[in-house]
Coordinates of C-alpha atoms in Angstrom, one line a residue:
M1 CA 77.6 -0.1 -3.1
S2 CA 79.9 1.4 -0.3
P3 CA 79.3 -0.1 2.9
R4 CA 79.7 2.4 6.1
T5 CA 81.0 1.4 9.3
S6 CA 78.8 0.5 12.2
S7 CA 78.1 3.2 14.7
T8 CA 81.1 4.0 16.9
S9 CA 81.0 5.1 20.7
I10 CA 82.2 8.5 19.3
R11 CA 79.4 9.4 17.1
S12 CA 76.6 7.3 18.2
L13 CA 75.5 9.4 20.7
P14 CA 75.1 12.5 18.4
G15 CA 73.4 10.4 15.9
L16 CA 71.0 9.3 18.6
V17 CA 70.3 12.7 19.5
I18 CA 69.6 13.8 16.2
S19 CA 67.4 11.2 14.9
S20 CA 65.5 11.6 18.4
V21 CA 64.6 15.2 17.6
F22 CA 62.3 14.0 14.7
S23 CA 60.5 11.1 16.9
L24 CA 60.2 13.3 19.9
A25 CA 58.9 16.1 18.0
Y26 CA 56.0 13.8 17.1
F27 CA 55.4 12.7 20.1
I28 CA 55.7 16.0 22.1
S29 CA 54.1 18.8 19.9
P30 CA 50.3 17.5 20.1
A31 CA 50.5 17.7 23.9
Y32 CA 52.7 21.0 23.8
I33 CA 50.2 22.7 21.5
L34 CA 47.2 21.8 23.7
S35 CA 48.9 22.9 27.0
A36 CA 50.3 26.3 25.4
T37 CA 46.9 27.2 24.0
F38 CA 45.1 26.3 27.0
W39 CA 47.5 28.2 29.2
L40 CA 47.2 30.8 26.8
V41 CA 43.6 31.1 27.0
I42 CA 43.5 31.0 31.1
Q43 CA 46.2 33.8 31.2
I44 CA 44.0 36.0 28.8
S45 CA 40.8 35.0 30.6
C46 CA 42.1 36.2 34.1
L47 CA 43.4 39.1 32.8
L48 CA 40.3 40.4 31.0
N49 CA 38.4 39.4 34.3
D50 CA 40.8 41.7 36.1
G51 CA 40.8 44.5 33.7
G52 CA 44.3 43.8 32.6
D53 CA 45.8 44.1 29.3
M54 CA 48.3 41.7 27.3
S55 CA 51.3 43.4 28.5
Q56 CA 50.5 41.9 32.1
L57 CA 51.1 38.1 30.7
S58 CA 53.7 36.7 33.2
T59 CA 57.1 35.8 32.2
S60 CA 56.5 32.1 32.1
A61 CA 53.6 32.3 30.2
V62 CA 55.0 34.2 27.6
V63 CA 58.1 32.1 27.3
Y64 CA 56.2 28.7 27.4
V65 CA 53.8 30.1 24.4
A66 CA 56.3 31.9 22.5
P67 CA 57.6 28.8 20.4
L68 CA 53.9 27.9 19.2
L69 CA 53.0 31.6 18.5
I70 CA 56.3 31.8 16.4
S71 CA 55.8 28.6 14.8
V72 CA 52.0 29.5 13.7
V73 CA 53.5 32.5 11.8
M74 CA 56.6 30.8 10.3
P75 CA 56.1 28.7 7.4
P76 CA 58.0 25.4 7.0
R77 CA 61.3 26.0 5.2
A78 CA 63.5 23.7 3.4
M79 CA 67.2 23.6 4.8
P80 CA 69.4 21.5 2.5
W81 CA 72.3 22.8 4.0
L82 CA 71.5 21.4 7.6
G83 CA 72.4 18.0 5.9
Q84 CA 75.9 18.4 6.5
Y85 CA 75.6 18.5 10.4
M86 CA 73.1 15.5 10.4
K87 CA 75.8 13.1 9.1
P88 CA 76.0 11.2 12.3
M89 CA 72.4 9.7 11.7
L90 CA 74.3 7.7 9.1
D91 CA 76.7 5.9 11.7
Y92 CA 73.9 5.5 14.2
F93 CA 71.5 3.6 11.7
S94 CA 74.8 2.0 10.0
Y95 CA 73.0 3.6 7.0
D96 CA 73.8 2.1 3.4
E97 CA 72.4 2.6 -0.1
V98 CA 71.8 0.2 -3.4
L99 CA 71.1 2.7 -6.4
E100 CA 70.3 0.8 -9.7
M101 CA 69.5 4.3 -11.0
T102 CA 72.3 6.4 -9.6
N103 CA 72.4 10.1 -8.3
E104 CA 74.1 11.2 -11.3
E105 CA 71.8 9.2 -13.8
L106 CA 68.8 10.9 -12.0
I107 CA 70.3 14.5 -12.1
Q108 CA 71.2 14.1 -15.8
Q109 CA 67.7 12.6 -16.8
A110 CA 66.0 15.5 -14.8
N111 CA 68.2 18.4 -15.6
V112 CA 69.3 17.7 -19.1
E113 CA 66.6 15.6 -20.5
G114 CA 63.7 16.9 -19.0
K115 CA 62.2 13.9 -17.2
K116 CA 60.1 14.2 -14.1
F117 CA 59.9 11.3 -11.7
I118 CA 57.9 10.1 -8.8
L119 CA 60.1 8.6 -6.4
A120 CA 57.4 6.1 -4.7
M121 CA 58.8 4.8 -1.5
Q122 CA 57.8 2.0 0.9
P123 CA 57.1 1.1 3.6
H124 CA 56.2 4.5 5.6
G125 CA 57.3 3.4 9.1
I126 CA 56.5 5.6 11.9
I127 CA 58.8 8.2 10.6
S128 CA 61.0 7.6 7.9
F129 CA 64.3 7.6 9.2
C130 CA 65.7 5.6 5.9
S131 CA 64.9 8.3 3.8
L132 CA 65.9 11.1 6.1
C133 CA 69.5 9.3 6.0
H134 CA 69.2 9.4 2.1
W135 CA 68.4 13.2 2.0
V136 CA 71.4 13.8 4.6
N137 CA 73.7 11.7 2.2
S138 CA 72.3 13.1 -1.2
P139 CA 74.0 15.7 -3.1
E140 CA 72.6 19.0 -2.9
E141 CA 70.9 18.9 -6.1
L142 CA 68.9 16.1 -5.0
K143 CA 68.0 17.8 -1.7
G144 CA 65.7 20.0 -3.6
V145 CA 63.4 17.3 -4.4
R146 CA 60.0 17.9 -2.4
T147 CA 58.4 15.1 -0.2
A148 CA 54.3 15.1 -0.6
V149 CA 52.8 14.7 2.9
A150 CA 49.5 14.9 4.2
S151 CA 48.4 18.9 4.4
V152 CA 47.4 18.7 8.0
L153 CA 51.4 18.3 8.8
L154 CA 52.0 21.5 6.8
K155 CA 49.5 23.1 9.0
T156 CA 50.6 21.6 12.3
P157 CA 52.8 24.0 14.4
I158 CA 56.1 22.8 15.5
L159 CA 56.2 19.8 13.3
K160 CA 55.6 21.6 10.0
N161 CA 59.1 23.5 11.0
V162 CA 61.1 20.5 12.3
M163 CA 60.1 18.1 9.0
G164 CA 60.1 21.2 6.8
I165 CA 63.8 21.4 6.7
Y166 CA 63.6 18.4 4.3
G167 CA 61.2 20.5 1.6
L168 CA 57.5 19.3 2.0
T169 CA 54.7 19.8 -0.4
P170 CA 50.9 18.7 0.0
A171 CA 49.9 15.1 -1.3
T172 CA 46.9 16.1 -3.0
S173 CA 46.2 15.1 -6.4
S174 CA 46.1 18.6 -7.9
N175 CA 49.4 19.5 -6.1
V176 CA 51.2 16.5 -7.3
R177 CA 50.3 17.3 -10.7
R178 CA 51.1 20.9 -10.6
V179 CA 54.8 20.1 -9.1
L180 CA 55.1 17.3 -12.0
Q181 CA 54.1 19.9 -14.6
K182 CA 55.6 23.0 -13.6
G183 CA 58.5 21.9 -11.7
I184 CA 62.1 22.5 -13.5
G185 CA 65.2 20.2 -13.3
T186 CA 64.9 18.0 -10.3
K187 CA 62.5 20.3 -8.7
G188 CA 60.1 18.8 -11.1
S189 CA 60.2 15.3 -9.2
L190 CA 58.9 14.5 -5.8
V191 CA 58.9 11.9 -3.1
L192 CA 55.5 10.0 -2.5
Y193 CA 54.7 7.3 0.2
T194 CA 52.5 5.1 -1.6
G195 CA 51.1 3.6 1.6
G196 CA 50.5 6.9 3.6
I197 CA 49.2 6.9 7.4
A198 CA 47.3 3.4 6.7
E199 CA 50.6 1.7 6.1
M200 CA 52.0 3.2 9.4
F201 CA 49.8 0.8 11.0
K202 CA 51.2 -2.1 9.6
S203 CA 54.8 -1.4 10.9
S204 CA 55.9 -4.8 12.7
Y205 CA 59.3 -5.9 13.7
T206 CA 58.4 -9.4 12.8
E207 CA 56.8 -9.1 9.4
E208 CA 56.7 -6.5 6.4
R209 CA 53.3 -5.4 5.2
L210 CA 52.6 -2.9 2.6
Y211 CA 49.4 -1.0 2.1
L212 CA 49.6 -1.1 -1.7
K213 CA 47.0 -3.0 -3.3
N214 CA 44.5 -0.4 -3.7
R215 CA 46.9 2.5 -4.3
K216 CA 46.8 3.1 -7.8
G217 CA 46.2 6.9 -8.0
F218 CA 50.1 7.7 -8.4
I219 CA 50.2 5.4 -11.2
K220 CA 47.4 7.3 -13.1
I221 CA 48.8 10.4 -12.4
A222 CA 52.1 9.2 -13.9
L223 CA 50.4 7.8 -17.1
Q224 CA 48.4 11.3 -17.8
L225 CA 51.5 13.4 -17.6
E226 CA 54.0 13.3 -20.6
G227 CA 57.6 12.8 -19.4
V228 CA 56.8 11.4 -16.1
D229 CA 58.1 8.2 -14.8
I230 CA 57.7 6.3 -11.4
I231 CA 61.0 5.0 -9.6
P232 CA 60.4 2.2 -6.9
V233 CA 62.2 2.6 -3.7
Y234 CA 62.6 0.3 -0.8
L235 CA 63.3 1.4 2.6
F236 CA 64.7 -1.5 4.7
G237 CA 64.6 -1.2 8.4
N238 CA 61.8 1.9 8.4
T239 CA 59.6 -0.3 10.2
A240 CA 61.6 -1.5 12.7
C241 CA 63.3 1.7 14.2
L242 CA 60.0 2.1 16.2
S243 CA 57.0 0.1 17.3
V244 CA 53.5 1.1 17.1
I245 CA 50.4 0.3 18.7
R246 CA 48.5 -1.8 16.0
N247 CA 45.0 -0.8 16.6
S248 CA 41.9 -0.9 13.9
V249 CA 40.3 2.0 15.8
L250 CA 43.3 4.3 15.8
A251 CA 44.2 3.3 12.5
G252 CA 40.6 4.5 11.0
L253 CA 40.9 7.4 13.4
S254 CA 44.2 8.5 12.0
R255 CA 43.2 8.1 8.5
R256 CA 40.5 10.5 8.9
M257 CA 42.3 13.1 10.6
Q258 CA 45.3 12.6 8.4
V259 CA 47.6 12.4 11.7
A260 CA 49.2 9.5 13.6
V261 CA 46.8 8.9 16.8
T262 CA 48.5 6.4 18.5
Y263 CA 51.7 5.4 21.0
Y264 CA 55.1 4.4 19.4
W265 CA 58.1 3.3 21.0
G266 CA 61.7 2.3 20.4
K267 CA 64.8 2.2 22.7
W268 CA 64.0 1.9 26.3
F269 CA 60.1 1.8 25.5
L270 CA 60.5 5.7 24.6
P271 CA 59.9 7.5 21.3
I272 CA 63.5 7.1 20.5
P273 CA 64.7 5.3 17.3
R274 CA 66.5 1.9 17.6
D275 CA 69.9 1.9 15.8
E276 CA 68.7 -0.7 13.3
K277 CA 70.5 -1.1 10.2
L278 CA 69.0 1.0 7.2
L279 CA 69.2 0.2 3.8
F280 CA 68.0 2.6 1.0
V281 CA 67.1 0.8 -2.5
R282 CA 66.1 2.7 -5.6
G283 CA 65.3 0.7 -8.6
K284 CA 65.2 1.7 -12.1
P285 CA 62.6 3.9 -13.8
L286 CA 59.3 1.6 -15.0
G287 CA 59.4 3.0 -18.4
L288 CA 55.8 4.4 -18.5
P289 CA 54.3 5.4 -21.4
Y290 CA 52.2 8.6 -21.9
I291 CA 48.4 7.8 -22.1
P292 CA 46.1 11.2 -21.3
Q293 CA 43.3 8.9 -20.9
P294 CA 44.3 5.8 -19.4
T295 CA 41.8 2.9 -19.1
S296 CA 41.2 0.9 -15.9
E297 CA 43.0 -1.8 -17.9
D298 CA 46.0 0.2 -18.0
I299 CA 45.9 1.5 -14.7
V300 CA 46.1 -2.0 -13.2
K301 CA 48.7 -3.2 -15.8
W302 CA 51.3 -1.0 -14.6
H303 CA 50.3 -1.1 -10.9
G304 CA 50.9 -4.6 -11.3
M305 CA 54.4 -4.1 -12.7
Y306 CA 55.1 -1.7 -10.1
C307 CA 54.2 -4.2 -7.3
D308 CA 56.3 -6.6 -9.2
E309 CA 59.3 -4.5 -9.0
V310 CA 58.7 -3.7 -5.5
K311 CA 59.1 -7.4 -4.6
R312 CA 61.9 -8.0 -6.6
L313 CA 63.6 -5.0 -4.6
F314 CA 62.8 -6.9 -1.6
E315 CA 63.9 -10.0 -2.5
E316 CA 67.0 -9.3 -4.2
N317 CA 68.3 -7.0 -1.2
K318 CA 67.1 -8.5 2.0
E319 CA 69.9 -10.5 2.7
R320 CA 71.8 -7.5 3.3
V321 CA 70.0 -6.5 6.4
P322 CA 70.3 -8.9 9.0
S323 CA 66.9 -8.3 10.7
Y324 CA 65.1 -8.9 7.0
K325 CA 66.9 -12.3 6.2
H326 CA 63.7 -14.5 7.2
K327 CA 61.0 -11.9 6.7
K328 CA 58.4 -12.2 4.0
L329 CA 56.7 -9.4 1.9
F330 CA 52.9 -9.1 2.3
I331 CA 51.1 -6.5 -0.1
D332 CA 47.7 -5.8 1.7

């Protein structure tokens, strides 16, 4: 593991600004989308009532609504080249890595041996700054590995374009299978957050809780597809960058809508991430067998082994992160 220096006075501000773009995008986008849509409807209604046409829309209305309209028609696009300009994030979060399976080994097995991997990550956090930092720090070959997300994110203006720079794909079972079966090389693997939105509401500065006990679908998919394995990844610090209102009603509503409906905060009680130390820990492949028709016992067995590996990664590495030394891990 090659340690990085703490945030310096010179680079901490750029790192804060870059990381805040993502948390502010999640926070501001819903209000902007609603207000821009409302303003556009009002403007058009007034013009129609006065017998005018669209060319008479006010300049302020056009300027305000333009980003929304552009985003609606512009699909999300992966931009791996942006990573080189986002490195101040690594210093802001004092980012570090522990890779039991190195980048070189992952690329070798994917490109030469034809292996496919589900990089199963936890905990989700409000925004996964730890995995964002890993993407920034990864070689170009691994920046092409797509992240499975809720389909609604891929349809939400502004957000889909901001987060889309990392390379997103729908987290539906059918699409996950398609990527794993048809993807070539590293693009045949994907990142999957096992806890999803439900785990987001378990984020806490004082304890670590994973929504994993009943999440077995990804195990079944990996067992059923030949050449597919699962690599557990633990994201230390992910739940400490931002705090969230933990409310069962909001959590249930968010799960149904597949988008977070809550308030979150970090520095200065604003949606700006705290400069917590982040540690990305990637384990080794589980060594899953190919079982076209796995039984419930098969799935439970390998899910248990996965959970054991997640616990091992947590216990063996939590001493490396000051805020985690006294934390306990709970799997709900």
